[in-house]
Coordinates of C-alpha atoms in Angstrom, one line a residue:
Chain K
M1 CA 8.3 214.6 227.4
R2 CA 9.4 212.5 224.5
Y3 CA 7.4 210.3 222.1
E4 CA 9.0 207.7 219.8
I5 CA 7.5 206.0 216.8
R6 CA 9.2 203.5 214.5
L7 CA 7.9 202.4 211.1
A8 CA 9.3 199.1 209.8
G9 CA 8.7 197.3 206.6
G10 CA 10.2 195.6 203.6
G11 CA 11.9 197.4 200.8
G12 CA 9.5 199.2 198.5
Q13 CA 6.8 199.5 201.2
G14 CA 7.5 203.2 201.5
V15 CA 8.2 203.4 205.2
I16 CA 10.9 206.0 204.6
L17 CA 8.6 208.5 202.9
A18 CA 6.0 207.8 205.6
G19 CA 8.6 208.6 208.3
L20 CA 9.5 211.8 206.5
I21 CA 5.8 212.9 206.3
L22 CA 5.3 212.0 210.0
A23 CA 8.3 214.0 211.0
E24 CA 7.1 217.0 209.0
A25 CA 3.6 216.7 210.5
G26 CA 5.3 216.9 213.9
V27 CA 7.0 220.2 212.8
F28 CA 3.6 221.6 211.9
E29 CA 2.5 220.6 215.4
K30 CA 5.4 222.7 216.7
H31 CA 7.2 219.8 218.3
H32 CA 10.9 219.3 218.4
V33 CA 11.4 216.5 215.9
V34 CA 14.2 214.1 215.0
H35 CA 13.8 211.8 212.0
T36 CA 16.3 209.1 211.4
Q37 CA 16.7 206.4 208.8
N38 CA 19.2 203.7 209.4
Y39 CA 20.1 201.7 206.3
G40 CA 22.1 198.7 207.3
P41 CA 22.8 195.5 205.4
E42 CA 19.6 194.1 206.8
A43 CA 17.8 197.1 205.4
R44 CA 19.2 196.4 202.0
G45 CA 18.3 192.8 202.2
G46 CA 15.0 192.9 204.1
T47 CA 13.5 195.4 206.4
S48 CA 13.7 199.2 206.4
I49 CA 13.1 201.3 209.4
S50 CA 12.4 205.0 209.7
E51 CA 12.0 206.5 213.2
V52 CA 10.6 209.7 214.5
I53 CA 11.0 211.3 217.9
F54 CA 8.7 214.1 219.0
S55 CA 9.6 216.1 222.1
D56 CA 8.5 219.3 223.8
A57 CA 12.1 220.2 224.4
E58 CA 15.4 220.0 222.5
I59 CA 16.3 216.5 221.6
D60 CA 19.8 215.6 222.7
Y61 CA 19.9 211.9 222.0
P62 CA 18.6 211.3 218.5
K63 CA 18.2 207.5 218.7
T64 CA 15.0 205.9 220.0
L65 CA 15.3 204.6 223.5
C66 CA 12.0 202.7 223.8
L67 CA 9.2 202.9 221.3
D68 CA 5.8 204.2 222.2
I69 CA 4.5 202.9 218.8
L70 CA 5.8 200.4 216.4
V71 CA 4.2 200.1 213.0
A72 CA 5.2 196.9 211.4
L73 CA 4.3 196.1 207.8
G74 CA 5.9 192.6 207.7
Q75 CA 6.6 189.6 209.9
K76 CA 10.3 190.0 209.8
A77 CA 10.0 193.8 210.5
C78 CA 7.8 193.0 213.4
D79 CA 9.9 190.3 215.0
K80 CA 13.1 192.4 214.6
N81 CA 11.7 195.5 216.2
L82 CA 9.4 194.2 218.9
P83 CA 12.2 194.1 221.5
D84 CA 12.5 197.9 221.2
V85 CA 8.9 198.7 222.2
K86 CA 8.4 199.9 225.7
P87 CA 6.3 197.6 228.0
E88 CA 3.1 199.7 227.7
G89 CA 3.8 200.5 224.1
L90 CA 1.5 199.8 221.1
V91 CA 2.2 197.7 218.1
I92 CA 0.2 198.4 214.9
V93 CA 0.6 195.6 212.3
D94 CA -0.6 194.8 208.8
S95 CA -3.0 191.9 209.7
D96 CA -2.2 190.0 206.5
L97 CA 1.5 190.3 206.5
V98 CA 2.1 189.9 210.3
K99 CA 0.5 186.8 211.6
K100 CA 2.2 186.4 214.9
V101 CA 2.8 189.1 217.4
L102 CA 3.8 188.3 220.9
W103 CA 2.7 191.5 222.5
R104 CA -0.1 192.8 224.7
K105 CA -1.3 195.9 222.9
V106 CA -1.6 195.0 219.3
V107 CA -3.8 196.7 216.6
R108 CA -4.3 194.6 213.5
V109 CA -5.2 196.5 210.4
P110 CA -5.7 195.1 206.9
I111 CA -3.4 197.8 205.5
S112 CA -2.0 196.2 202.3
R113 CA -5.2 194.3 201.5
R114 CA -7.3 197.5 201.7
A115 CA -4.7 199.4 199.7
Q116 CA -5.1 196.8 197.0
K117 CA -8.8 196.4 197.2
K118 CA -10.0 199.9 197.5
F119 CA -7.3 201.8 195.6
N120 CA -6.0 199.0 193.4
D121 CA -2.5 200.2 194.4
P122 CA -0.3 198.5 196.9
K123 CA 2.0 201.5 197.0
V124 CA -0.5 203.5 199.1
A125 CA -0.1 201.1 202.0
N126 CA 2.3 203.6 203.6
M127 CA -0.3 206.3 203.5
L128 CA -2.9 204.0 205.1
A129 CA -0.3 203.1 207.7
L130 CA 0.1 206.8 208.6
G131 CA -3.6 207.1 209.0
T132 CA -3.7 204.2 211.5
L133 CA -1.4 206.1 213.8
V134 CA -3.7 209.1 214.3
P135 CA -6.2 207.6 216.8
F136 CA -3.4 206.2 218.9
C137 CA -0.8 208.9 218.8
P138 CA -1.6 212.1 220.7
W139 CA 1.3 214.0 219.2
V140 CA 0.1 214.3 215.7
S141 CA -3.2 215.3 214.2
A142 CA -4.9 214.3 210.9
R143 CA -4.8 217.9 209.9
C144 CA -1.0 218.2 210.1
L145 CA -0.4 214.8 208.6
S146 CA -2.6 215.8 205.6
K147 CA -0.7 219.0 205.2
A148 CA 2.6 217.1 205.3
I149 CA 1.3 214.6 202.7
K150 CA 0.3 217.4 200.4
M151 CA 3.7 218.9 200.8
R152 CA 5.7 215.8 200.1
T153 CA 3.8 213.9 197.4
P154 CA 3.7 214.7 193.7
A155 CA 0.7 216.7 192.6
G156 CA -0.7 213.9 190.4
I157 CA -1.1 211.5 193.3
T158 CA -1.9 213.8 196.2
Q159 CA -5.6 213.1 196.2
L160 CA -5.0 209.3 196.1
N161 CA -2.5 209.5 199.0
L162 CA -4.9 211.6 201.0
A163 CA -7.8 209.2 200.4
A164 CA -5.6 206.3 201.4
F165 CA -4.5 208.2 204.6
Q166 CA -8.2 208.8 205.4
E167 CA -9.0 205.2 204.8
G168 CA -6.3 204.1 207.3
L169 CA -7.6 206.6 209.8
K170 CA -11.2 205.3 209.4
L171 CA -10.1 201.7 209.9
A172 CA -8.1 202.5 213.0
R173 CA -10.8 204.6 214.6
R174 CA -13.2 201.8 214.1
L175 CA -10.8 199.3 215.6
K176 CA -9.9 201.5 218.5
K177 CA -13.6 201.5 219.7
S178 CA -13.6 197.7 219.8
L179 CA -10.3 197.3 221.5
K180 CA -10.1 196.9 225.2
F181 CA -6.5 196.4 226.0
E182 CA -7.2 196.5 229.7
E183 CA -9.2 193.2 229.5
I184 CA -6.6 191.3 227.6
E185 CA -4.5 189.2 229.8
G186 CA -1.0 188.1 228.8
V187 CA 0.1 188.2 225.2
T188 CA -2.2 188.0 222.2
E189 CA -1.4 185.7 219.4
V190 CA -3.1 185.0 216.1
Chain J
M1 CA 35.8 204.4 208.5
R2 CA 33.1 207.0 208.9
Y3 CA 32.2 209.9 206.6
E4 CA 29.9 212.7 207.6
I5 CA 28.1 215.2 205.5
R6 CA 25.7 217.9 206.6
L7 CA 23.4 220.0 204.3
A8 CA 22.2 223.2 205.8
G9 CA 19.9 225.9 204.3
G10 CA 16.9 227.9 204.8
G11 CA 13.3 226.6 204.8
G12 CA 12.2 225.8 201.3
Q13 CA 15.7 225.2 199.9
G14 CA 15.1 221.5 199.8
V15 CA 18.0 220.4 202.0
I16 CA 15.8 217.6 203.5
L17 CA 15.0 216.0 200.1
A18 CA 18.7 216.4 199.1
G19 CA 19.8 214.6 202.3
L20 CA 17.3 211.8 201.6
I21 CA 18.7 211.3 198.1
L22 CA 22.3 211.4 199.3
A23 CA 21.5 208.8 201.9
E24 CA 19.8 206.5 199.4
A25 CA 22.7 207.0 197.0
G26 CA 24.9 205.7 199.8
V27 CA 22.7 202.6 200.1
F28 CA 23.3 202.0 196.4
E29 CA 27.0 202.3 197.1
K30 CA 26.6 199.5 199.7
H31 CA 27.6 201.6 202.6
H32 CA 26.0 201.6 206.0
V33 CA 24.1 204.8 206.1
V34 CA 22.3 206.9 208.8
H35 CA 20.2 209.9 207.7
T36 CA 18.9 212.3 210.3
Q37 CA 16.9 215.4 210.2
N38 CA 16.6 217.5 213.3
Y39 CA 13.8 220.0 213.2
G40 CA 14.2 222.4 216.2
P41 CA 12.7 225.8 216.7
E42 CA 15.6 227.3 214.8
A43 CA 14.8 225.0 211.9
R44 CA 11.3 226.3 211.9
G45 CA 12.4 229.9 212.0
G46 CA 15.5 229.8 210.0
T47 CA 17.9 227.0 209.0
S48 CA 17.1 223.4 208.2
I49 CA 19.8 220.7 208.5
S50 CA 19.9 217.2 207.1
E51 CA 22.8 215.0 207.8
V52 CA 24.1 211.8 206.4
I53 CA 26.7 209.4 207.8
F54 CA 28.4 206.8 205.6
S55 CA 30.4 204.0 207.1
D56 CA 31.9 200.7 206.1
A57 CA 30.7 199.2 209.4
E58 CA 27.5 199.3 211.5
I59 CA 26.8 202.8 212.8
D60 CA 26.3 202.9 216.5
Y61 CA 26.3 206.6 217.2
P62 CA 23.8 208.2 214.7
K63 CA 24.7 211.8 215.4
T64 CA 27.5 213.5 213.4
L65 CA 30.7 213.9 215.4
C66 CA 32.8 216.1 213.1
L67 CA 31.8 216.9 209.6
D68 CA 33.9 215.9 206.6
I69 CA 31.8 218.2 204.4
L70 CA 29.3 220.9 205.2
V71 CA 27.2 222.3 202.4
A72 CA 25.7 225.6 203.4
L73 CA 23.1 227.4 201.3
G74 CA 22.8 230.5 203.4
Q75 CA 24.9 232.7 205.6
K76 CA 23.1 231.8 208.8
A77 CA 23.2 228.1 208.0
C78 CA 27.0 228.5 207.4
D79 CA 27.8 230.4 210.6
K80 CA 25.7 228.1 212.7
N81 CA 27.2 224.8 211.4
L82 CA 30.8 225.8 210.8
P83 CA 31.9 224.9 214.3
D84 CA 31.0 221.2 213.6
V85 CA 33.3 220.8 210.7
K86 CA 36.5 218.9 211.4
P87 CA 39.8 220.9 211.0
E88 CA 40.7 219.4 207.6
G89 CA 37.0 219.3 206.5
L90 CA 35.6 221.0 203.5
V91 CA 32.9 223.7 203.3
I92 CA 30.9 224.1 200.1
V93 CA 28.8 227.3 200.0
D94 CA 26.4 229.1 197.7
S95 CA 28.7 231.9 196.6
D96 CA 25.9 234.5 196.4
L97 CA 24.1 233.6 199.6
V98 CA 27.2 233.0 201.8
K99 CA 29.5 236.0 201.6
K100 CA 31.8 235.3 204.6
V101 CA 33.3 232.0 205.5
L102 CA 36.1 231.9 208.1
W103 CA 37.4 228.5 207.0
R104 CA 40.5 227.2 205.2
K105 CA 39.0 224.8 202.6
V106 CA 36.0 226.5 201.0
V107 CA 34.5 225.9 197.6
R108 CA 32.3 228.7 196.4
V109 CA 29.7 227.7 193.9
P110 CA 27.0 230.0 192.4
I111 CA 24.3 227.4 193.1
S112 CA 21.2 229.4 193.4
R113 CA 22.2 231.9 190.7
R114 CA 22.8 229.0 188.3
A115 CA 19.5 227.4 189.2
Q116 CA 17.7 230.6 188.4
K117 CA 19.7 231.5 185.3
K118 CA 20.0 228.1 183.6
F119 CA 16.8 226.4 184.7
N120 CA 14.7 229.4 185.6
D121 CA 13.8 227.5 188.8
P122 CA 15.3 228.3 192.2
K123 CA 13.9 225.1 193.5
V124 CA 16.5 222.9 191.7
A125 CA 19.3 224.5 193.8
N126 CA 19.2 221.4 196.0
M127 CA 20.0 219.2 193.1
L128 CA 22.8 221.4 192.0
A129 CA 24.1 221.3 195.5
L130 CA 24.1 217.5 195.4
G131 CA 26.1 217.7 192.2
T132 CA 28.8 219.8 193.8
L133 CA 29.5 217.1 196.4
V134 CA 30.6 214.5 193.9
P135 CA 34.1 215.6 193.0
F136 CA 34.9 216.1 196.7
C137 CA 33.2 213.1 198.4
P138 CA 34.8 209.8 197.7
W139 CA 31.9 207.9 199.2
V140 CA 29.3 208.6 196.6
S141 CA 29.3 208.5 192.8
A142 CA 27.4 210.5 190.2
R143 CA 25.9 207.2 189.0
C144 CA 24.3 206.3 192.4
L145 CA 23.2 209.8 193.0
S146 CA 21.4 209.9 189.7
K147 CA 19.7 206.7 190.4
A148 CA 18.5 208.0 193.8
I149 CA 17.3 211.2 192.2
K150 CA 15.3 209.2 189.7
M151 CA 13.8 207.1 192.5
R152 CA 12.8 210.0 194.7
T153 CA 11.6 212.7 192.4
P154 CA 8.2 212.8 190.6
A155 CA 8.4 211.6 187.0
G156 CA 7.5 215.0 185.6
I157 CA 10.5 216.7 186.9
T158 CA 13.1 213.9 186.9
Q159 CA 14.9 215.2 183.8
L160 CA 15.0 218.7 185.2
N161 CA 16.4 217.5 188.5
L162 CA 19.0 215.3 186.7
A163 CA 20.1 218.2 184.5
A164 CA 20.5 220.5 187.6
F165 CA 22.5 217.8 189.3
Q166 CA 24.8 217.5 186.3
E167 CA 25.2 221.2 186.2
G168 CA 26.3 221.3 189.9
L169 CA 28.7 218.5 189.2
K170 CA 30.2 220.3 186.2
L171 CA 30.6 223.5 188.1
A172 CA 32.3 221.8 191.0
R173 CA 34.6 219.7 188.8
R174 CA 35.8 222.9 187.1
L175 CA 36.3 224.6 190.5
K176 CA 38.2 221.7 191.9
K177 CA 40.8 221.9 189.2
S178 CA 41.5 225.6 190.0
L179 CA 41.6 225.1 193.8
K180 CA 44.9 224.6 195.6
F181 CA 44.0 224.4 199.2
E182 CA 47.6 223.5 200.1
E183 CA 48.7 226.9 199.0
I184 CA 46.2 228.9 200.9
E185 CA 47.5 230.1 204.2
G186 CA 45.2 230.9 207.1
V187 CA 41.5 231.5 206.6
T188 CA 39.8 232.7 203.4
E189 CA 37.4 235.4 203.4
V190 CA 35.4 237.2 200.7

């Protein structure tokens, strides 16, 4: 049993820290975890990716094979990484920054807008993004993610980060109730 | 051209943050970089490892093949990872925590002792360890590592971390002058 998540976004969107926190939450869940960041020229110019593999056994191959979840915080990040999602996989996108997603199972969350509106701080978008994973990823709980956030973020902004995480979680829970992927035929497009 | 560095230590020694900073310094140097953390059961119980690959071309295989440098902050971490160092590779150890190293090229630095004595804070040992890499690793400069430290550490402790980094660098530079690996025959052992 292996579960793969990739976070993709632009420089400065904090996907690398989010990946680190997700990986450490997986450790608290007692999974085997591999966390990889690949910084290529395209990462420097445009998108960053951070990927986490959870497994119930030792992980021999540390590269993702086909993603269970892709979280994309920008259009370029989405387009570039969509081919690596497995057919029944889920794509979570920032609904303002990703307008077009040719995929069946898509969850659109106003991540950056909410970070700005509610917290007046676009930098917490990565914590909101972590929150959106929880209702869809059976491998990691809100409890362990909160613990990892506390461990990895400076004391002064821990409460802000936790509040942003909870906000993302709340948004995603609400969206999950209204989603019926089974009924959607073909691809969805905005 | 590919260059591989692994940091290994016990839980709480901060090797994961150190690896992240090393990877980001490599990005500033304009290398291709892959940074991987593997959290297995042994990581939970004992040693953590964080590894960074630098390359001048795209990195296809994201796992280390044979290490150019191993930094070991504990005996168990050293014993476990030594088999992965390439024959002409270098091993940097904490001289108080790693007593026995069956290797030819070894640099012994009083990392944790200095962190405690000079900074009264064992937690900065990871920043000292980063400093010790600089004189031996041609792929990363003090300038880019300092930049990455500033970027990744909370404002309140940036100066402390930079000072610890500089201390590690100073110690390693001094040691490098006195080392003559060419003259050492066979393995070294303390």
